Amino acid sequence: MKKIVMILFSSFLITSYANAGSCPILIKEVDSKLATAKELSEKQVAEIKKLRKEGEEAHNTGKHKESVKLLQEALAKLNI
């Protein structure tokens, strides 16, 4: 039983670490695409910047799944 608990706990830690590592990459990708996006309206840019900021804040507070979700949403809006 202890082995099963340790395996499950370990897999949780690995998954959390993987999500944490992808957040900064996604933030940089949003910044890069936003800098070169020319066809977006001011409203769209503001919405994307808001999602990016919320994603970075979620990352900084340890909410990596939420961060990834927000940043991927921002990227989807950049790929309109």
mmCIF file of N, CA and C in Angstrom:
data_model
loop_
_atom_site.group_PDB
_atom_site.id
_atom_site.type_symbol
_atom_site.label_atom_id
_atom_site.label_comp_id
_atom_site.label_asym_id
_atom_site.label_seq_id
_atom_site.Cartn_x
_atom_site.Cartn_y
_atom_site.Cartn_z
ATOM 1 N N MET A 1 0.821 -1.188 0.000
ATOM 2 C CA MET A 1 0.000 0.000 0.000
ATOM 3 C C MET A 1 0.877 1.270 0.000
ATOM 4 N N LYS A 2 1.949 1.223 0.771
ATOM 5 C CA LYS A 2 2.840 2.383 0.813
ATOM 6 C C LYS A 2 3.462 2.652 -0.546
ATOM 7 N N LYS A 3 3.771 1.586 -1.280
ATOM 8 C CA LYS A 3 4.361 1.761 -2.613
ATOM 9 C C LYS A 3 3.394 2.490 -3.537
ATOM 10 N N ILE A 4 2.145 2.105 -3.481
ATOM 11 C CA ILE A 4 1.135 2.715 -4.351
ATOM 12 C C ILE A 4 0.991 4.203 -4.023
ATOM 13 N N VAL A 5 0.936 4.519 -2.742
ATOM 14 C CA VAL A 5 0.814 5.911 -2.330
ATOM 15 C C VAL A 5 2.030 6.713 -2.795
ATOM 16 N N MET A 6 3.205 6.154 -2.638
ATOM 17 C CA MET A 6 4.422 6.857 -3.059
ATOM 18 C C MET A 6 4.468 7.043 -4.575
ATOM 19 N N ILE A 7 4.036 6.047 -5.322
ATOM 20 C CA ILE A 7 4.012 6.153 -6.782
ATOM 21 C C ILE A 7 3.044 7.246 -7.210
ATOM 22 N N LEU A 8 1.865 7.267 -6.622
ATOM 23 C CA LEU A 8 0.879 8.289 -6.966
ATOM 24 C C LEU A 8 1.384 9.683 -6.592
ATOM 25 N N PHE A 9 1.974 9.801 -5.425
ATOM 26 C CA PHE A 9 2.513 11.095 -4.988
ATOM 27 C C PHE A 9 3.635 11.556 -5.905
ATOM 28 N N SER A 10 4.504 10.639 -6.274
ATOM 29 C CA SER A 10 5.620 10.973 -7.171
ATOM 30 C C SER A 10 5.114 11.431 -8.531
ATOM 31 N N SER A 11 4.116 10.731 -9.054
ATOM 32 C CA SER A 11 3.587 11.117 -10.365
ATOM 33 C C SER A 11 2.929 12.488 -10.305
ATOM 34 N N PHE A 12 2.318 12.807 -9.182
ATOM 35 C CA PHE A 12 1.727 14.139 -9.009
ATOM 36 C C PHE A 12 2.811 15.207 -9.024
ATOM 37 N N LEU A 13 3.897 14.966 -8.327
ATOM 38 C CA LEU A 13 4.993 15.937 -8.290
ATOM 39 C C LEU A 13 5.615 16.135 -9.657
ATOM 40 N N ILE A 14 5.792 15.061 -10.395
ATOM 41 C CA ILE A 14 6.380 15.153 -11.732
ATOM 42 C C ILE A 14 5.476 15.968 -12.651
ATOM 43 N N THR A 15 4.168 15.710 -12.585
ATOM 44 C CA THR A 15 3.208 16.439 -13.420
ATOM 45 C C THR A 15 3.202 17.917 -13.061
ATOM 46 N N SER A 16 3.217 18.228 -11.780
ATOM 47 C CA SER A 16 3.226 19.628 -11.349
ATOM 48 C C SER A 16 4.482 20.332 -11.829
ATOM 49 N N TYR A 17 5.616 19.664 -11.739
ATOM 50 C CA TYR A 17 6.877 20.254 -12.169
ATOM 51 C C TYR A 17 6.865 20.503 -13.680
ATOM 52 N N ALA A 18 6.310 19.564 -14.430
ATOM 53 C CA ALA A 18 6.253 19.722 -15.886
ATOM 54 C C ALA A 18 5.407 20.927 -16.260
ATOM 55 N N ASN A 19 4.272 21.098 -15.594
ATOM 56 C CA ASN A 19 3.434 22.265 -15.863
ATOM 57 C C ASN A 19 4.151 23.550 -15.483
ATOM 58 N N ALA A 20 4.850 23.539 -14.370
ATOM 59 C CA ALA A 20 5.554 24.735 -13.917
ATOM 60 C C ALA A 20 6.611 25.159 -14.924
ATOM 61 N N GLY A 21 7.266 24.199 -15.540
ATOM 62 C CA GLY A 21 8.314 24.509 -16.502
ATOM 63 C C GLY A 21 7.800 25.046 -17.818
ATOM 64 N N SER A 22 6.557 24.723 -18.154
ATOM 65 C CA SER A 22 6.037 25.171 -19.440
ATOM 66 C C SER A 22 5.461 26.587 -19.379
ATOM 67 N N CYS A 23 5.127 27.061 -18.198
ATOM 68 C CA CYS A 23 4.542 28.398 -18.077
ATOM 69 C C CYS A 23 5.450 29.500 -18.630
ATOM 70 N N PRO A 24 6.716 29.567 -18.218
ATOM 71 C CA PRO A 24 7.582 30.633 -18.751
ATOM 72 C C PRO A 24 7.753 30.556 -20.269
ATOM 73 N N ILE A 25 7.769 29.356 -20.802
ATOM 74 C CA ILE A 25 7.880 29.190 -22.252
ATOM 75 C C ILE A 25 6.649 29.767 -22.936
ATOM 76 N N LEU A 26 5.471 29.468 -22.379
ATOM 77 C CA LEU A 26 4.229 29.981 -22.955
ATOM 78 C C LEU A 26 4.155 31.503 -22.830
ATOM 79 N N ILE A 27 4.624 32.039 -21.720
ATOM 80 C CA ILE A 27 4.629 33.498 -21.535
ATOM 81 C C ILE A 27 5.486 34.157 -22.618
ATOM 82 N N LYS A 28 6.664 33.607 -22.853
ATOM 83 C CA LYS A 28 7.550 34.153 -23.887
ATOM 84 C C LYS A 28 6.917 34.040 -25.274
ATOM 85 N N GLU A 29 6.222 32.929 -25.515
ATOM 86 C CA GLU A 29 5.573 32.742 -26.813
ATOM 87 C C GLU A 29 4.460 33.770 -27.021
ATOM 88 N N VAL A 30 3.665 34.014 -25.974
ATOM 89 C CA VAL A 30 2.613 35.031 -26.069
ATOM 90 C C VAL A 30 3.242 36.393 -26.352
ATOM 91 N N ASP A 31 4.288 36.739 -25.603
ATOM 92 C CA ASP A 31 4.954 38.032 -25.796
ATOM 93 C C ASP A 31 5.490 38.179 -27.215
ATOM 94 N N SER A 32 6.112 37.125 -27.717
ATOM 95 C CA SER A 32 6.692 37.158 -29.051
ATOM 96 C C SER A 32 5.624 37.351 -30.124
ATOM 97 N N LYS A 33 4.559 36.583 -30.040
ATOM 98 C CA LYS A 33 3.499 36.684 -31.045
ATOM 99 C C LYS A 33 2.752 38.006 -30.927
ATOM 100 N N LEU A 34 2.592 38.488 -29.703
ATOM 101 C CA LEU A 34 1.896 39.752 -29.503
ATOM 102 C C LEU A 34 2.694 40.916 -30.084
ATOM 103 N N ALA A 35 3.996 40.836 -29.993
ATOM 104 C CA ALA A 35 4.860 41.902 -30.512
ATOM 105 C C ALA A 35 4.786 42.011 -32.032
ATOM 106 N N THR A 36 4.493 40.910 -32.705
ATOM 107 C CA THR A 36 4.456 40.927 -34.168
ATOM 108 C C THR A 36 3.042 40.912 -34.748
ATOM 109 N N ALA A 37 2.043 40.829 -33.875
ATOM 110 C CA ALA A 37 0.647 40.791 -34.351
ATOM 111 C C ALA A 37 0.218 42.189 -34.773
ATOM 112 N N LYS A 38 -0.209 42.315 -36.013
ATOM 113 C CA LYS A 38 -0.608 43.622 -36.526
ATOM 114 C C LYS A 38 -2.094 43.704 -36.859
ATOM 115 N N GLU A 39 -2.735 42.561 -37.031
ATOM 116 C CA GLU A 39 -4.116 42.559 -37.481
ATOM 117 C C GLU A 39 -5.126 42.557 -36.338
ATOM 118 N N LEU A 40 -4.651 42.697 -35.096
ATOM 119 C CA LEU A 40 -5.538 42.654 -33.944
ATOM 120 C C LEU A 40 -6.037 44.043 -33.575
ATOM 121 N N SER A 41 -7.274 44.094 -33.106
ATOM 122 C CA SER A 41 -7.829 45.368 -32.635
ATOM 123 C C SER A 41 -7.283 45.669 -31.239
ATOM 124 N N GLU A 42 -7.478 46.893 -30.796
ATOM 125 C CA GLU A 42 -7.028 47.276 -29.451
ATOM 126 C C GLU A 42 -7.727 46.434 -28.390
ATOM 127 N N LYS A 43 -8.985 46.132 -28.624
ATOM 128 C CA LYS A 43 -9.762 45.324 -27.685
ATOM 129 C C LYS A 43 -9.172 43.910 -27.591
ATOM 130 N N GLN A 44 -8.827 43.327 -28.734
ATOM 131 C CA GLN A 44 -8.227 41.990 -28.746
ATOM 132 C C GLN A 44 -6.870 41.985 -28.040
ATOM 133 N N VAL A 45 -6.060 42.992 -28.301
ATOM 134 C CA VAL A 45 -4.745 43.094 -27.663
ATOM 135 C C VAL A 45 -4.910 43.210 -26.150
ATOM 136 N N ALA A 46 -5.851 44.034 -25.700
ATOM 137 C CA ALA A 46 -6.086 44.211 -24.266
ATOM 138 C C ALA A 46 -6.516 42.894 -23.617
ATOM 139 N N GLU A 47 -7.370 42.149 -24.306
ATOM 140 C CA GLU A 47 -7.840 40.867 -23.776
ATOM 141 C C GLU A 47 -6.693 39.854 -23.684
ATOM 142 N N ILE A 48 -5.851 39.827 -24.689
ATOM 143 C CA ILE A 48 -4.706 38.908 -24.702
ATOM 144 C C ILE A 48 -3.717 39.286 -23.601
ATOM 145 N N LYS A 49 -3.462 40.576 -23.431
ATOM 146 C CA LYS A 49 -2.557 41.023 -22.376
ATOM 147 C C LYS A 49 -3.103 40.676 -20.992
ATOM 148 N N LYS A 50 -4.413 40.773 -20.843
ATOM 149 C CA LYS A 50 -5.053 40.431 -19.570
ATOM 150 C C LYS A 50 -4.868 38.940 -19.279
ATOM 151 N N LEU A 51 -5.092 38.092 -20.281
ATOM 152 C CA LEU A 51 -4.904 36.651 -20.108
ATOM 153 C C LEU A 51 -3.450 36.323 -19.793
ATOM 154 N N ARG A 52 -2.538 37.002 -20.452
ATOM 155 C CA ARG A 52 -1.110 36.777 -20.221
ATOM 156 C C ARG A 52 -0.733 37.146 -18.793
ATOM 157 N N LYS A 53 -1.234 38.295 -18.330
ATOM 158 C CA LYS A 53 -0.950 38.744 -16.967
ATOM 159 C C LYS A 53 -1.533 37.764 -15.947
ATOM 160 N N GLU A 54 -2.765 37.338 -16.158
ATOM 161 C CA GLU A 54 -3.397 36.382 -15.244
ATOM 162 C C GLU A 54 -2.646 35.050 -15.252
ATOM 163 N N GLY A 55 -2.165 34.649 -16.418
ATOM 164 C CA GLY A 55 -1.394 33.409 -16.526
ATOM 165 C C GLY A 55 -0.086 33.498 -15.765
ATOM 166 N N GLU A 56 0.586 34.638 -15.871
ATOM 167 C CA GLU A 56 1.841 34.817 -15.141
ATOM 168 C C GLU A 56 1.592 34.853 -13.631
ATOM 169 N N GLU A 57 0.526 35.518 -13.225
ATOM 170 C CA GLU A 57 0.195 35.575 -11.797
ATOM 171 C C GLU A 57 -0.135 34.174 -11.259
ATOM 172 N N ALA A 58 -0.873 33.397 -12.041
ATOM 173 C CA ALA A 58 -1.198 32.027 -11.623
ATOM 174 C C ALA A 58 0.079 31.202 -11.489
ATOM 175 N N HIS A 59 0.997 31.369 -12.413
ATOM 176 C CA HIS A 59 2.287 30.664 -12.347
ATOM 177 C C HIS A 59 3.043 31.054 -11.088
ATOM 178 N N ASN A 60 3.095 32.337 -10.802
ATOM 179 C CA ASN A 60 3.839 32.830 -9.642
ATOM 180 C C ASN A 60 3.248 32.364 -8.314
ATOM 181 N N THR A 61 1.962 32.056 -8.301
ATOM 182 C CA THR A 61 1.323 31.574 -7.074
ATOM 183 C C THR A 61 1.227 30.054 -7.028
ATOM 184 N N GLY A 62 1.831 29.379 -8.002
ATOM 185 C CA GLY A 62 1.871 27.919 -7.985
ATOM 186 C C GLY A 62 0.677 27.231 -8.631
ATOM 187 N N LYS A 63 -0.181 27.985 -9.278
ATOM 188 C CA LYS A 63 -1.363 27.413 -9.942
ATOM 189 C C LYS A 63 -1.017 27.159 -11.409
ATOM 190 N N HIS A 64 -0.194 26.160 -11.632
ATOM 191 C CA HIS A 64 0.377 25.951 -12.963
ATOM 192 C C HIS A 64 -0.631 25.451 -13.994
ATOM 193 N N LYS A 65 -1.554 24.610 -13.602
ATOM 194 C CA LYS A 65 -2.567 24.154 -14.561
ATOM 195 C C LYS A 65 -3.408 25.328 -15.041
ATOM 196 N N GLU A 66 -3.791 26.188 -14.107
ATOM 197 C CA GLU A 66 -4.563 27.381 -14.465
ATOM 198 C C GLU A 66 -3.737 28.308 -15.351
ATOM 199 N N SER A 67 -2.462 28.449 -15.023
ATOM 200 C CA SER A 67 -1.565 29.292 -15.808
ATOM 201 C C SER A 67 -1.474 28.800 -17.248
ATOM 202 N N VAL A 68 -1.250 27.510 -17.416
ATOM 203 C CA VAL A 68 -1.153 26.930 -18.761
ATOM 204 C C VAL A 68 -2.448 27.162 -19.526
ATOM 205 N N LYS A 69 -3.569 26.961 -18.875
ATOM 206 C CA LYS A 69 -4.875 27.148 -19.530
ATOM 207 C C LYS A 69 -5.039 28.591 -20.008
ATOM 208 N N LEU A 70 -4.728 29.550 -19.150
ATOM 209 C CA LEU A 70 -4.867 30.968 -19.510
ATOM 210 C C LEU A 70 -3.925 31.356 -20.643
ATOM 211 N N LEU A 71 -2.688 30.891 -20.554
ATOM 212 C CA LEU A 71 -1.710 31.241 -21.586
ATOM 213 C C LEU A 71 -2.038 30.586 -22.925
ATOM 214 N N GLN A 72 -2.557 29.371 -22.893
ATOM 215 C CA GLN A 72 -2.961 28.717 -24.147
ATOM 216 C C GLN A 72 -4.169 29.428 -24.748
ATOM 217 N N GLU A 73 -5.044 29.947 -23.903
ATOM 218 C CA GLU A 73 -6.179 30.720 -24.393
ATOM 219 C C GLU A 73 -5.690 32.003 -25.075
ATOM 220 N N ALA A 74 -4.692 32.634 -24.479
ATOM 221 C CA ALA A 74 -4.125 33.839 -25.085
ATOM 222 C C ALA A 74 -3.506 33.516 -26.440
ATOM 223 N N LEU A 75 -2.790 32.403 -26.508
ATOM 224 C CA LEU A 75 -2.179 31.991 -27.783
ATOM 225 C C LEU A 75 -3.237 31.681 -28.837
ATOM 226 N N ALA A 76 -4.326 31.068 -28.417
ATOM 227 C CA ALA A 76 -5.408 30.762 -29.367
ATOM 228 C C ALA A 76 -5.987 32.057 -29.941
ATOM 229 N N LYS A 77 -6.107 33.072 -29.119
ATOM 230 C CA LYS A 77 -6.632 34.360 -29.606
ATOM 231 C C LYS A 77 -5.629 35.057 -30.532
ATOM 232 N N LEU A 78 -4.358 34.760 -30.358
ATOM 233 C CA LEU A 78 -3.331 35.323 -31.245
ATOM 234 C C LEU A 78 -3.318 34.625 -32.607
ATOM 235 N N ASN A 79 -3.824 33.422 -32.651
ATOM 236 C CA ASN A 79 -3.826 32.648 -33.890
ATOM 237 C C ASN A 79 -5.154 32.749 -34.627
ATOM 238 N N ILE A 80 -5.820 33.850 -34.461
ATOM 239 C CA ILE A 80 -7.156 34.055 -35.072
ATOM 240 C C ILE A 80 -7.064 33.967 -36.582
#
